[in-house]
Short mmCIF file of C-alpha atoms in Angstrom, two decimals:
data_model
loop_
_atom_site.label_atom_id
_atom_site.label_comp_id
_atom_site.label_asym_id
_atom_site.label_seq_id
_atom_site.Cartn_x
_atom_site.Cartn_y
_atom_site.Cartn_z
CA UNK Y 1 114.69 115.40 103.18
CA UNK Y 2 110.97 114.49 102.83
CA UNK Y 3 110.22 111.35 104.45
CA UNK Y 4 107.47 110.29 106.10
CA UNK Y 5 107.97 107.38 108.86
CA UNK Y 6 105.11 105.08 109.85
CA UNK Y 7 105.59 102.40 112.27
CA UNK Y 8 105.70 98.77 109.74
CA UNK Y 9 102.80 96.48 111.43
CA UNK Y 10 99.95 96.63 113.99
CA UNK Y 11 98.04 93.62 115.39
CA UNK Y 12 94.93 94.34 117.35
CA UNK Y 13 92.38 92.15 118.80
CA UNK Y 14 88.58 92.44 117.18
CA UNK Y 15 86.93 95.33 119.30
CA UNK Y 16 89.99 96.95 120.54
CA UNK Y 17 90.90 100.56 119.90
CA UNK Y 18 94.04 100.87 117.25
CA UNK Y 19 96.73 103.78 116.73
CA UNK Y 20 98.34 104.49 113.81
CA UNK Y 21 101.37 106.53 113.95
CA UNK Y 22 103.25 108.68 111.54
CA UNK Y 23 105.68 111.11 111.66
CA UNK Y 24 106.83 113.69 108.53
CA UNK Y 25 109.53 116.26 108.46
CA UNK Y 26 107.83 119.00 105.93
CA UNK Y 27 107.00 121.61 108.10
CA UNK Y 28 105.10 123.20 105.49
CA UNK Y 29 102.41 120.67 104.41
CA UNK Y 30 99.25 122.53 104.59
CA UNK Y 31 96.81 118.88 104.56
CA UNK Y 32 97.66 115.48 105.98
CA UNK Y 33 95.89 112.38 104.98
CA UNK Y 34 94.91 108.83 105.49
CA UNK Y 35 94.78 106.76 102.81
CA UNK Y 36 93.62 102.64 103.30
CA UNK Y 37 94.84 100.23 101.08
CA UNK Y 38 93.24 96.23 100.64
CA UNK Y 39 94.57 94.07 99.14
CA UNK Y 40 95.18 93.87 95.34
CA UNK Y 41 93.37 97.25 95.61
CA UNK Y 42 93.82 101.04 95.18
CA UNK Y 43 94.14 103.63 97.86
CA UNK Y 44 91.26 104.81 99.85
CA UNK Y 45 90.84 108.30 101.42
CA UNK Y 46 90.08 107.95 104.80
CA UNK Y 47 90.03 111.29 106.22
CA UNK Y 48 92.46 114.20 106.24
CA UNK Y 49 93.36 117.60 108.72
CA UNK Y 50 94.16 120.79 107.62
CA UNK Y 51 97.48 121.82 109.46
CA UNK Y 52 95.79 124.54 111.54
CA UNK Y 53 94.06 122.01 113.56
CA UNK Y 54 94.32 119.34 116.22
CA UNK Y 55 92.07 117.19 115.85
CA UNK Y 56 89.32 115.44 113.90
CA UNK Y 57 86.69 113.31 114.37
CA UNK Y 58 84.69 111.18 111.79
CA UNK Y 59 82.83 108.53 112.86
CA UNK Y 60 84.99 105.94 114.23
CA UNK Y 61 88.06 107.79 113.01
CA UNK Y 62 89.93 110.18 115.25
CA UNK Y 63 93.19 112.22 113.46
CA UNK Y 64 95.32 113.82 115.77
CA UNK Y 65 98.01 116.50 115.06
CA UNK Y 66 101.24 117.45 117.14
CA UNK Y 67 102.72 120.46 114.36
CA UNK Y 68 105.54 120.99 116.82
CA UNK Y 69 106.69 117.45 116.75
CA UNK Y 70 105.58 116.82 113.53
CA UNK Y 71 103.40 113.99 114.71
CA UNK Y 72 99.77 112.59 113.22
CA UNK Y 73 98.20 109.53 114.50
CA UNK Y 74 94.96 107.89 113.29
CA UNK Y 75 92.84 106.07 116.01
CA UNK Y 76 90.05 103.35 115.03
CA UNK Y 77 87.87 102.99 117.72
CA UNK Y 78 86.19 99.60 118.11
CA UNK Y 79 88.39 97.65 115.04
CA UNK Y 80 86.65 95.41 112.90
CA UNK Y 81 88.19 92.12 110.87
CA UNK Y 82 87.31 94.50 108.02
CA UNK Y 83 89.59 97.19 108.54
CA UNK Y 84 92.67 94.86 108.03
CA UNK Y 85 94.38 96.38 105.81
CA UNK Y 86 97.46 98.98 104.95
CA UNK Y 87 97.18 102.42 106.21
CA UNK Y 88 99.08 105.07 104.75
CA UNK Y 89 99.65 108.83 106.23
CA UNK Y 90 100.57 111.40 103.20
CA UNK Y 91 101.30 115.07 103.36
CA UNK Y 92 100.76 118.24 100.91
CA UNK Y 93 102.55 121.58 100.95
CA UNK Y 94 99.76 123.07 97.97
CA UNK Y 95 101.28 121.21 95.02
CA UNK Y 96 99.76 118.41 93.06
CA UNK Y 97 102.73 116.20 94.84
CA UNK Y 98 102.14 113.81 97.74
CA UNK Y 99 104.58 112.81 100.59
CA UNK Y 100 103.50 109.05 101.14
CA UNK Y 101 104.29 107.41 104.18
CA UNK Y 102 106.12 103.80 104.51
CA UNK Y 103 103.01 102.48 104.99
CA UNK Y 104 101.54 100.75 108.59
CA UNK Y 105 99.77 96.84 107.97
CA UNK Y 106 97.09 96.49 110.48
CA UNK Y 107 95.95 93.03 111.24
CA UNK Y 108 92.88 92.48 113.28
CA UNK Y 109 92.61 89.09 115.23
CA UNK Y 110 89.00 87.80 115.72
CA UNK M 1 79.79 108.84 89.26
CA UNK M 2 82.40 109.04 91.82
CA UNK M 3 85.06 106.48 90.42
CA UNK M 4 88.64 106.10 88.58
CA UNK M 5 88.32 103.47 86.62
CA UNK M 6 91.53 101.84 85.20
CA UNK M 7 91.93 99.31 82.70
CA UNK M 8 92.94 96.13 82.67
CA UNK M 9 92.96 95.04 85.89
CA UNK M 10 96.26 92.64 84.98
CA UNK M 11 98.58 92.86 82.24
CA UNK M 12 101.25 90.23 81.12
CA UNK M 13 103.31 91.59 78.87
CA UNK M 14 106.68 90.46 77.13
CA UNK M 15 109.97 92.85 77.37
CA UNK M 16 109.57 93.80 73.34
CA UNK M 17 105.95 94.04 73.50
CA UNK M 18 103.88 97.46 73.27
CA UNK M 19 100.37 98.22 75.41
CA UNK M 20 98.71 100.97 76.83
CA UNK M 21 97.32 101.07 80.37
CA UNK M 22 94.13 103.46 80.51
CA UNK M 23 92.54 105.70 83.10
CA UNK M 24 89.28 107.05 82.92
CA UNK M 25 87.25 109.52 85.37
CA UNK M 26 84.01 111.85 85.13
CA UNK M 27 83.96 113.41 88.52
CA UNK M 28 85.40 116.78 86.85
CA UNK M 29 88.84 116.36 88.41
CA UNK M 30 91.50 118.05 86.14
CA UNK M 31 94.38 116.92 87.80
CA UNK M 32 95.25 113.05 87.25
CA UNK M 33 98.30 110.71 87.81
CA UNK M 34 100.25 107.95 87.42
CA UNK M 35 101.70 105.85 90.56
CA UNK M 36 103.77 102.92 90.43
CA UNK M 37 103.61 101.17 93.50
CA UNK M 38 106.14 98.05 94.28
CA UNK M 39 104.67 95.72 96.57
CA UNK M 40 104.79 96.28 100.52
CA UNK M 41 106.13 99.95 99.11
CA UNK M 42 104.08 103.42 99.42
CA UNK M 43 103.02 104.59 95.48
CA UNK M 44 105.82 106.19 94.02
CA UNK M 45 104.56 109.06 91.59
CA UNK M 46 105.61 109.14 88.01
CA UNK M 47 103.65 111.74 85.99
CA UNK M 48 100.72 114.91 86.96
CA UNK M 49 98.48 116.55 84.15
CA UNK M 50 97.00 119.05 85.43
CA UNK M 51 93.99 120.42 82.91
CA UNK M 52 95.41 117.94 80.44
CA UNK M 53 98.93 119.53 80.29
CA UNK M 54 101.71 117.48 81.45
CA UNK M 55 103.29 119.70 84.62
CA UNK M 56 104.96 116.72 86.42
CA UNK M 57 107.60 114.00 85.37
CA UNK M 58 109.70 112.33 88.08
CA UNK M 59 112.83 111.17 85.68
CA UNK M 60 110.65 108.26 84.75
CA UNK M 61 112.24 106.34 82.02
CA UNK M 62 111.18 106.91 78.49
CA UNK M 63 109.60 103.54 77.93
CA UNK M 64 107.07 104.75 80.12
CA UNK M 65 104.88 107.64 77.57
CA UNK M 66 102.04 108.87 79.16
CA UNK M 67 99.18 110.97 77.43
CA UNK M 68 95.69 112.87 78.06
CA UNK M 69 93.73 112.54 74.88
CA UNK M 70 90.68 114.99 76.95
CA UNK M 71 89.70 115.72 80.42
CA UNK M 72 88.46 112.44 81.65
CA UNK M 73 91.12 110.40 79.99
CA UNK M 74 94.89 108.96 80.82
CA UNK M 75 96.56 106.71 79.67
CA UNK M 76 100.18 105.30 80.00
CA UNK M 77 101.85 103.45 76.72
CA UNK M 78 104.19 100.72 77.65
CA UNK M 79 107.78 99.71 75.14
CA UNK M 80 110.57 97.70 75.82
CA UNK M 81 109.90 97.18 79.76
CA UNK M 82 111.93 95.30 82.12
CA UNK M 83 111.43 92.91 84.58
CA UNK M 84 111.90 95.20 87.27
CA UNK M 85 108.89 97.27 85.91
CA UNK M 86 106.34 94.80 87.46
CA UNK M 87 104.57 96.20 89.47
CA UNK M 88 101.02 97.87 90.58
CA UNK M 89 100.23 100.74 88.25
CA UNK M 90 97.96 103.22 89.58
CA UNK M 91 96.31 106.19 88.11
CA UNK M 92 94.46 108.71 90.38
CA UNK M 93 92.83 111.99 89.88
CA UNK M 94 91.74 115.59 92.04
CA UNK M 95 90.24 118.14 92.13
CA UNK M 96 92.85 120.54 92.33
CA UNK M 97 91.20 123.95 94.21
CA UNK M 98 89.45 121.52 96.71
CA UNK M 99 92.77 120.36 98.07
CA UNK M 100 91.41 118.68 101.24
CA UNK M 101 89.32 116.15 99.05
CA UNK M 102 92.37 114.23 98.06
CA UNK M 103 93.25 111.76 95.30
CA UNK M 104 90.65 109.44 94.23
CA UNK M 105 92.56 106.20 93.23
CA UNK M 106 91.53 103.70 90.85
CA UNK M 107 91.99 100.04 91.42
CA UNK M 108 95.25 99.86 89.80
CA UNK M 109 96.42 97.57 86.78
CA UNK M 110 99.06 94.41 88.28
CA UNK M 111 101.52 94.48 85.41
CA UNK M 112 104.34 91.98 84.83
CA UNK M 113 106.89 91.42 82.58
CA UNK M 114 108.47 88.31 81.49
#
């Protein structure tokens, strides 16, 4: 099957580092994303890896990629009130389809 | 311009009514979607055009009739829904040879029916 687990909720304090896990099953996917989603909002792209690569590193974003356990975590360094929110991984094997993931709420305490 | 913008932002709509949700973008994308995300759910998809031909349907019900009148244009006609179509309705678009860009989303349209 194609699913893609993500862990359900996160609560960090203001400042803190946070980690965002997600694990997929298609072995295939050739880019994984992160999407952000606010409330009564659309999705936002984040960032994304290409599946040849380990890591990334944009800004305060870090992606990192474990192929052989099918593992990709996104790490917010120094978390900010404003980037409460719903994170969601999503993979894609070349076709106009997305694998979302279950979706991760992160809650930042001030 | 570097925005999907969908219209209208809510929608109340009555199980024998008929509307239209619309999607509009001038990035250049010619891919675009329709999502229909439930709430505390991940977006479901429900129909791709890809350079304004339809290429993917997901079994969605045929109350749900989408169309691409030209490039920068979607839009989704609504008939006889049910209650359990209320939901977040979101249209995105990409660029489809630049893969790693992603999906743009627009801000979604909140539809229920009573």
């Amino acid at each position: 099957g194609e699913d893609v687990e993500q862990s359900l909720f996160l609560s960090v304090r203001e400042g803190d580092s946070s980690v965002i896990n997600c694990t997929y099953t298609d072995s295939s996917s050739t880019y994984l994303y992160w999407y952000k989603q606010e409330p009564g909002a659309g999705l936002q792209l984040l960032t994304y890896i290409f599946s040849n690569m380990d890591m990334k590193q944009d800004q305060r974003l870090t992606v990192l990629l474990n192929k052989k356990d099918k593992h990709l975590s996104l790490r917010i360094a120094d978390t900010q009130t404003g980037d409460s929110a719903i994170y969601f991984c999503a993979e894609s094997s070349g076709t106009y389809k997305y694998i979302f993931g279950t979706g991760t709420r992160l809650k930042v305490l001030a | 311009d570097t925005e999907v913008t969908q219209t209208p932002k809510h929608l109340v709509m009555g199980m024998t009514n008929k509307k239209s949700l619309k999607c509009e973008q001038h990035m250049g994308h010619r891919a675009m979607y329709w999502y229909k995300q439930k709430a505390k759910k991940p977006p479901e998809l429900m129909f791709v055009y890809s350079y304004e031909k339809l290429s993917i349907n997901e079994s969605v019900p045929s109350r749900f009739s989408p169309e691409c009148p030209n490039s920068s244009l979607l839009n989704l006609h609504l008939h006889a829904l049910q209650p359990e179509d209320s939901a977040l309705y979101l249209c995105a678009s990409s660029q489809r040879d630049r893969e790693g860009d992603g999906y743009t989303f627009g801000s979604g349209t909140r539809l229920t029916v009573v």
